[in-house]
XYZ file of C-alpha atoms in Angstrom:
463
model
C 90.717 116.302 155.879
C 88.197 119.140 156.253
C 89.923 120.978 153.435
C 89.692 117.879 151.213
C 85.946 117.574 151.797
C 85.576 121.064 150.361
C 87.430 120.135 147.186
C 85.694 119.226 143.953
C 85.265 115.474 143.722
C 86.916 114.000 140.637
C 87.982 110.852 138.798
C 91.330 110.075 137.171
C 92.179 107.522 134.483
C 95.451 106.415 132.921
C 95.962 104.870 129.498
C 99.070 102.670 129.377
C 99.851 102.977 125.677
C 102.570 101.449 123.536
C 104.250 104.806 122.940
C 102.619 107.184 125.454
C 101.271 107.351 128.979
C 98.067 109.413 128.922
C 95.900 110.605 131.764
C 92.713 112.563 132.239
C 90.950 114.080 135.247
C 87.180 114.557 135.049
C 84.382 115.605 137.329
C 81.918 112.937 138.436
C 79.782 113.507 135.331
C 82.736 112.754 133.047
C 83.482 116.348 131.965
C 87.202 116.743 131.332
C 89.112 119.005 133.702
C 92.660 118.051 132.710
C 94.138 115.903 129.921
C 97.853 115.270 129.426
C 100.271 112.702 128.017
C 103.938 111.865 128.118
C 106.285 109.504 126.343
C 107.559 106.995 128.922
C 111.195 107.179 129.977
C 113.376 104.109 129.630
C 111.715 102.900 126.427
C 113.776 100.512 124.311
C 112.792 99.907 120.696
C 115.979 98.637 119.036
C 116.230 95.382 117.146
C 113.505 92.964 118.216
C 112.984 94.794 121.521
C 110.047 96.997 122.500
C 110.124 97.633 126.246
C 109.003 100.090 128.894
C 110.362 100.605 132.389
C 107.547 99.587 134.789
C 109.162 101.396 137.725
C 109.131 104.667 135.783
C 105.483 104.164 134.806
C 104.487 103.489 138.429
C 106.494 106.426 139.792
C 105.004 108.769 137.176
C 101.458 107.645 137.973
C 102.072 108.206 141.681
C 103.494 111.658 140.935
C 100.538 112.620 138.720
C 98.090 111.277 141.290
C 99.790 113.201 144.100
C 99.588 116.443 142.137
C 95.933 115.790 141.248
C 94.978 115.123 144.853
C 96.332 118.532 145.837
C 93.728 120.117 143.537
C 90.816 117.656 143.612
C 89.250 115.065 145.874
C 90.029 112.014 143.724
C 87.353 109.379 144.293
C 88.441 106.686 141.829
C 91.390 105.819 139.606
C 90.819 103.651 136.530
C 92.973 102.097 133.804
C 93.034 101.428 130.094
C 96.009 99.477 128.788
C 97.564 98.383 125.520
C 96.972 94.693 124.845
C 99.596 91.978 125.160
C 102.053 93.460 127.686
C 104.196 90.999 129.638
C 106.023 91.801 132.843
C 107.749 89.055 134.822
C 107.801 89.522 138.604
C 109.204 87.547 141.531
C 107.255 86.154 144.477
C 107.323 89.582 146.162
C 106.031 91.400 143.091
C 109.364 92.933 142.102
C 109.961 93.224 138.338
C 112.459 90.779 136.886
C 112.082 92.169 133.367
C 111.014 95.349 131.666
C 107.416 95.546 130.467
C 107.423 93.997 126.984
C 104.919 95.508 124.548
C 103.065 93.762 121.734
C 105.705 95.124 119.323
C 108.499 93.160 121.008
C 109.252 90.328 118.559
C 112.160 88.663 120.376
C 109.948 85.627 121.050
C 109.760 84.831 117.324
C 111.873 81.641 117.781
C 109.407 80.384 120.409
C 106.478 81.144 118.103
C 108.159 79.225 115.275
C 108.882 76.278 117.565
C 105.243 76.090 118.648
C 104.094 76.297 115.024
C 106.334 73.337 114.143
C 104.792 71.385 117.038
C 101.441 71.942 115.334
C 99.904 73.338 118.517
C 99.065 76.772 117.101
C 95.583 75.759 115.943
C 94.628 74.194 119.277
C 95.817 77.207 121.259
C 93.995 79.589 118.916
C 90.734 77.611 119.162
C 90.882 77.408 122.954
C 92.104 80.940 123.767
C 91.163 82.987 120.681
C 94.696 84.451 120.583
C 96.638 83.804 117.359
C 100.068 82.307 117.883
C 102.468 85.211 117.388
C 105.396 86.812 119.199
C 103.043 89.603 120.359
C 101.392 87.087 122.718
C 102.453 87.255 126.389
C 102.105 83.470 126.497
C 104.659 83.092 123.699
C 106.952 85.688 125.290
C 106.764 83.841 128.619
C 107.568 80.491 126.968
C 110.539 82.160 125.265
C 111.877 83.487 128.589
C 110.850 80.672 130.958
C 114.104 78.706 130.987
C 116.069 81.812 132.026
C 113.820 82.692 134.975
C 113.738 81.537 138.607
C 111.065 79.023 139.563
C 109.249 81.660 141.636
C 108.772 83.977 138.635
C 105.237 84.734 137.496
C 103.809 86.390 134.355
C 101.582 89.468 134.706
C 100.628 92.486 132.606
C 101.869 96.025 133.188
C 98.390 96.974 134.416
C 98.324 94.018 136.819
C 101.601 95.213 138.307
C 100.336 98.777 138.759
C 97.105 97.568 140.390
C 99.213 95.436 142.747
C 101.427 98.375 143.691
C 98.384 100.554 144.389
C 96.249 97.955 146.222
C 98.601 95.167 147.297
C 96.324 92.671 145.503
C 96.998 90.589 142.386
C 93.788 91.029 140.422
C 93.158 91.346 136.713
C 90.180 91.876 134.451
C 88.911 89.402 131.858
C 89.747 91.546 128.823
C 93.405 91.985 129.819
C 93.751 88.312 130.688
C 92.035 87.272 127.446
C 94.678 89.038 125.331
C 97.486 87.303 127.256
C 97.028 83.880 125.654
C 96.662 82.233 129.077
C 92.866 82.577 129.326
C 90.407 80.283 127.593
C 87.392 81.517 125.682
C 85.278 79.910 128.407
C 86.553 82.496 130.908
C 88.860 80.133 132.835
C 92.625 79.833 132.638
C 93.335 77.507 129.697
C 94.868 74.123 130.727
C 96.670 73.731 127.390
C 98.243 77.180 127.658
C 99.209 76.569 131.285
C 100.814 73.271 130.248
C 103.040 74.854 127.615
C 103.811 77.780 129.922
C 104.635 75.455 132.838
C 102.617 77.558 135.289
C 99.517 76.911 137.374
C 96.422 79.043 137.781
C 97.670 79.875 141.288
C 100.578 81.764 139.697
C 98.219 84.140 137.886
C 96.109 87.051 139.170
C 92.478 86.581 140.224
C 89.955 87.194 137.452
C 87.310 89.919 137.841
C 85.028 92.162 135.716
C 86.379 95.449 134.360
C 84.204 97.381 136.830
C 85.718 95.893 140.012
C 86.708 98.677 142.435
C 89.388 97.967 145.059
C 90.410 100.272 147.940
C 93.950 101.591 147.563
C 96.481 100.829 150.287
C 95.875 104.209 151.971
C 92.081 103.972 151.950
C 91.868 107.385 150.253
C 90.363 106.316 146.900
C 89.327 103.258 144.897
C 91.153 101.615 142.021
C 88.894 100.381 139.206
C 90.508 97.536 137.262
C 89.487 98.872 133.858
C 90.495 96.834 130.832
C 92.483 96.598 127.653
C 92.295 99.595 125.346
C 89.866 97.918 122.946
C 87.508 96.912 125.755
C 87.457 100.401 127.276
C 87.063 101.998 123.842
C 84.036 99.798 123.187
C 82.553 100.959 126.492
C 82.920 104.617 125.493
C 81.748 104.027 121.936
C 78.673 102.139 123.142
C 79.419 98.831 121.389
C 76.885 96.301 122.672
C 77.698 92.555 122.382
C 75.505 91.939 119.353
C 78.046 92.238 116.531
C 76.111 94.933 114.677
C 78.469 97.868 115.298
C 82.169 97.900 114.459
C 85.067 100.082 115.534
C 87.777 101.319 113.193
C 90.845 102.342 115.206
C 94.004 104.035 113.915
C 96.863 104.790 116.291
C 100.387 103.401 116.582
C 98.787 100.179 115.398
C 95.287 99.696 114.044
C 92.246 97.492 114.377
C 88.848 96.777 112.925
C 86.749 94.957 115.486
C 83.355 94.447 117.072
C 81.829 92.878 120.154
C 80.062 89.622 119.365
C 77.679 87.598 121.516
C 79.404 84.406 120.398
C 82.905 83.182 119.550
C 84.209 83.456 115.993
C 86.750 80.878 114.817
C 88.852 82.216 111.949
C 92.641 81.962 111.532
C 92.684 85.608 110.397
C 90.848 87.072 113.402
C 91.425 87.364 117.131
C 88.603 86.492 119.532
C 88.945 87.532 123.194
C 86.398 87.018 125.935
C 85.299 90.202 127.688
C 83.962 88.348 130.718
C 80.545 87.051 131.747
C 77.640 88.693 129.813
C 79.998 91.067 127.974
C 80.546 89.001 124.834
C 83.710 88.565 122.786
C 86.040 91.088 121.224
C 86.477 89.923 117.610
C 88.429 91.454 114.768
C 91.682 92.220 112.987
C 94.806 93.845 114.423
C 97.258 95.667 112.164
C 100.888 96.195 113.186
C 101.711 98.899 110.635
C 99.612 102.055 110.900
C 100.830 105.144 112.776
C 104.273 103.646 113.348
C 104.601 102.856 109.624
C 103.382 106.326 108.643
C 105.901 107.886 111.052
C 108.679 105.872 109.399
C 107.527 106.983 105.938
C 107.374 110.586 107.163
C 110.936 110.397 108.509
C 112.122 108.750 105.294
C 110.948 111.745 103.254
C 111.596 114.418 105.943
C 107.893 115.201 106.238
C 105.364 115.375 109.046
C 102.753 112.633 109.305
C 100.073 115.160 108.343
C 102.021 116.041 105.202
C 102.251 112.338 104.360
C 98.499 111.978 104.798
C 97.576 115.078 102.775
C 99.994 114.441 99.917
C 99.293 110.707 99.787
C 95.500 111.034 99.807
C 95.581 113.798 97.177
C 97.695 111.572 94.912
C 95.342 108.600 95.309
C 92.303 110.769 94.594
C 93.873 112.055 91.368
C 93.824 108.471 90.101
C 97.469 108.429 89.076
C 99.230 105.052 88.550
C 100.924 104.021 91.782
C 103.593 101.546 92.799
C 102.617 98.901 95.347
C 103.583 99.580 98.958
C 104.055 96.409 100.990
C 103.620 98.002 104.425
C 104.829 95.177 106.697
C 107.647 97.147 108.333
C 106.997 95.501 111.710
C 105.934 92.094 110.387
C 102.162 91.793 110.378
C 99.386 90.396 112.474
C 96.032 90.222 110.672
C 95.518 88.392 108.458
C 98.903 86.639 108.292
C 100.143 86.584 111.910
C 103.767 86.503 110.791
C 106.641 88.285 112.483
C 109.042 87.810 109.548
C 107.267 89.826 106.835
C 109.019 92.917 105.503
C 108.167 96.232 103.876
C 109.005 97.298 100.344
C 107.759 99.226 97.331
C 107.131 97.210 94.179
C 106.663 98.337 90.617
C 108.579 101.611 90.894
C 109.333 103.331 87.591
C 111.084 106.591 86.633
C 107.628 108.142 86.377
C 107.005 107.657 90.105
C 107.972 110.319 92.605
C 107.704 110.836 96.327
C 103.973 111.551 96.367
C 103.242 108.366 94.412
C 105.050 106.398 97.116
C 103.069 108.211 99.806
C 99.804 107.510 98.005
C 100.664 103.829 97.641
C 101.335 103.603 101.384
C 97.902 105.103 102.202
C 96.158 102.850 99.704
C 97.753 99.730 101.191
C 96.664 100.767 104.697
C 93.108 101.204 103.429
C 93.329 97.757 101.843
C 94.254 96.179 105.181
C 91.118 97.582 106.785
C 89.077 96.483 103.776
C 90.358 92.911 104.148
C 89.543 92.979 107.870
C 85.993 94.124 107.136
C 85.587 91.414 104.490
C 86.774 88.713 106.864
C 84.412 89.702 109.659
C 81.418 89.750 107.360
C 82.388 86.443 105.733
C 82.296 84.982 109.250
C 78.672 86.032 109.608
C 79.317 89.256 111.552
C 77.636 91.978 109.449
C 78.532 95.477 110.580
C 75.706 97.936 110.084
C 77.658 100.834 111.581
C 81.373 101.638 111.803
C 82.403 104.024 114.585
C 85.622 105.951 114.983
C 87.038 107.896 117.900
C 90.302 109.762 118.298
C 93.796 108.944 117.070
C 94.656 109.563 113.422
C 90.973 109.498 112.495
C 90.227 112.784 114.231
C 91.448 114.273 110.930
C 88.324 114.719 108.767
C 90.164 114.272 105.452
C 91.549 110.895 106.589
C 88.173 109.717 107.927
C 86.584 110.639 104.586
C 89.345 108.770 102.728
C 88.621 105.614 104.743
C 84.876 105.992 104.201
C 85.447 106.247 100.449
C 87.942 103.377 100.406
C 85.639 101.012 102.304
C 82.467 102.356 100.657
C 80.970 102.525 104.152
C 79.692 105.394 106.280
C 81.728 106.162 109.384
C 80.385 107.859 112.513
C 82.660 109.925 114.746
C 81.626 109.570 118.377
C 83.862 112.331 119.721
C 87.362 113.698 119.353
C 88.500 112.461 122.759
C 90.572 109.344 123.345
C 87.929 106.586 123.384
C 90.047 104.142 125.403
C 90.944 106.685 128.051
C 87.399 108.017 128.315
C 86.126 104.440 128.479
C 88.227 103.985 131.608
C 86.507 107.068 133.053
C 83.128 105.609 132.082
C 83.972 102.447 134.028
C 84.888 104.553 137.061
C 81.551 106.379 136.783
C 79.159 103.487 136.152
C 78.796 99.966 137.474
C 77.012 99.053 134.238
C 80.051 100.049 132.236
C 78.349 100.893 128.939
C 77.570 104.401 127.751
C 75.224 105.833 125.143
C 77.410 107.547 122.557
C 76.687 110.933 121.030
C 77.536 110.966 117.323
C 79.456 114.132 116.477
C 79.817 113.701 112.726
C 79.013 111.298 109.898
C 81.228 110.539 106.902
C 79.513 109.108 103.824
C 81.316 107.504 100.865
C 81.450 109.879 97.901
C 84.254 108.585 95.685
C 83.438 105.181 94.176
C 86.730 104.868 92.287
C 88.586 104.756 95.618
C 86.618 101.666 96.584
C 87.615 99.999 93.321
C 91.307 100.862 93.776
C 91.231 99.586 97.355
C 89.615 96.310 96.302
C 92.315 95.861 93.673
C 95.052 96.565 96.259
C 93.589 93.901 98.590
C 94.083 91.321 95.841
C 97.670 92.468 95.282
C 98.577 92.188 98.979
C 97.012 88.726 99.210
C 98.950 87.595 96.107
C 102.175 89.016 97.594
C 101.816 86.978 100.775
C 101.102 83.795 98.822
C 104.054 84.296 96.472
């Protein structure tokens, strides 16, 4: 123990992503010492399935933590997690299923059944979670008849916190994205009724900053939150609705933190817990994953797709229409059964025209999300970006031009992961961001082309 007291004190955070497990070690001031990531083992993404092995994730975290504690005196461990994971456990906390990600669409029949019962609107109004197969509530309803009576629904993060602390505790932001939690901050009776569970079957609710001693008493586990909540902490998004976040990763989002609920069928609205406001915005299912598919289709890298596609759009050449719904789509349609295609192809179109049309349609999705928020009375005076695809300056400039809005880059680090570190550092849980770079719109014709593409995508869905 004397040797450990001489070690540098440090913090560690893990981001439980859809496609990667990321971790970072920092000193107590938040300066990065180590940053790494790994694609989880045991991932299944065939057919309607999108799963991770929770035992592998836990074992890897324990291994990383063990190695870190050889080098540093780890004071706190914190989490950021992808939204909408579902893991079913037994009464002892043993997994009965894999961890299902938001991309798992096998619960589509359950979603359709609930839509036909005309309960979708009531659930959306009471929980803020659109009725869609991404929802852990819908996944649980789909699986419930095949499970033992003692089974209980939790998130992947809940399971990891339990393994590290022996306590079933969750944060408001993670619970809010599950579909089980009401916008009032209590478990929703209507959701519990359709799920056939009681509040006693679910973890205790706590703020994102709650710190719990681990089972060894050597460090504390900070609950952390979903990846949007922790990103908003790092990006300094106060609950006043004036600042938005534009995120581009495997999936995408355009969101803000509002002081009040927003009721729109196109938008999600998740409580962040007492005094923290509501996470409101659009979620897009086809961003980095769609671009990776396009890249593989043409035997290119994603960066080549971005460069070639953006250059083609900027030249103003006539483009086909890319319908980008490869994985169905969430905002604004919330439909699992949409499909991708290119329309209007002619012999004059080549590969780069198809790439450009894909980029233009992605820009149009963000444009529609921005329109919807502002039509709901949530004006965004500032749009902030962090890491992910948008750490590429040429792509950030393309989005600024397409939206005709300035974008401000907070830093090139992973905002969600660093937000988890911020929560480990501060009981207040909100940081003051340092703007690294501004992007100002400089290409008005891109705005006009994007606006036109929004109309085309809306007409496609209505056809």
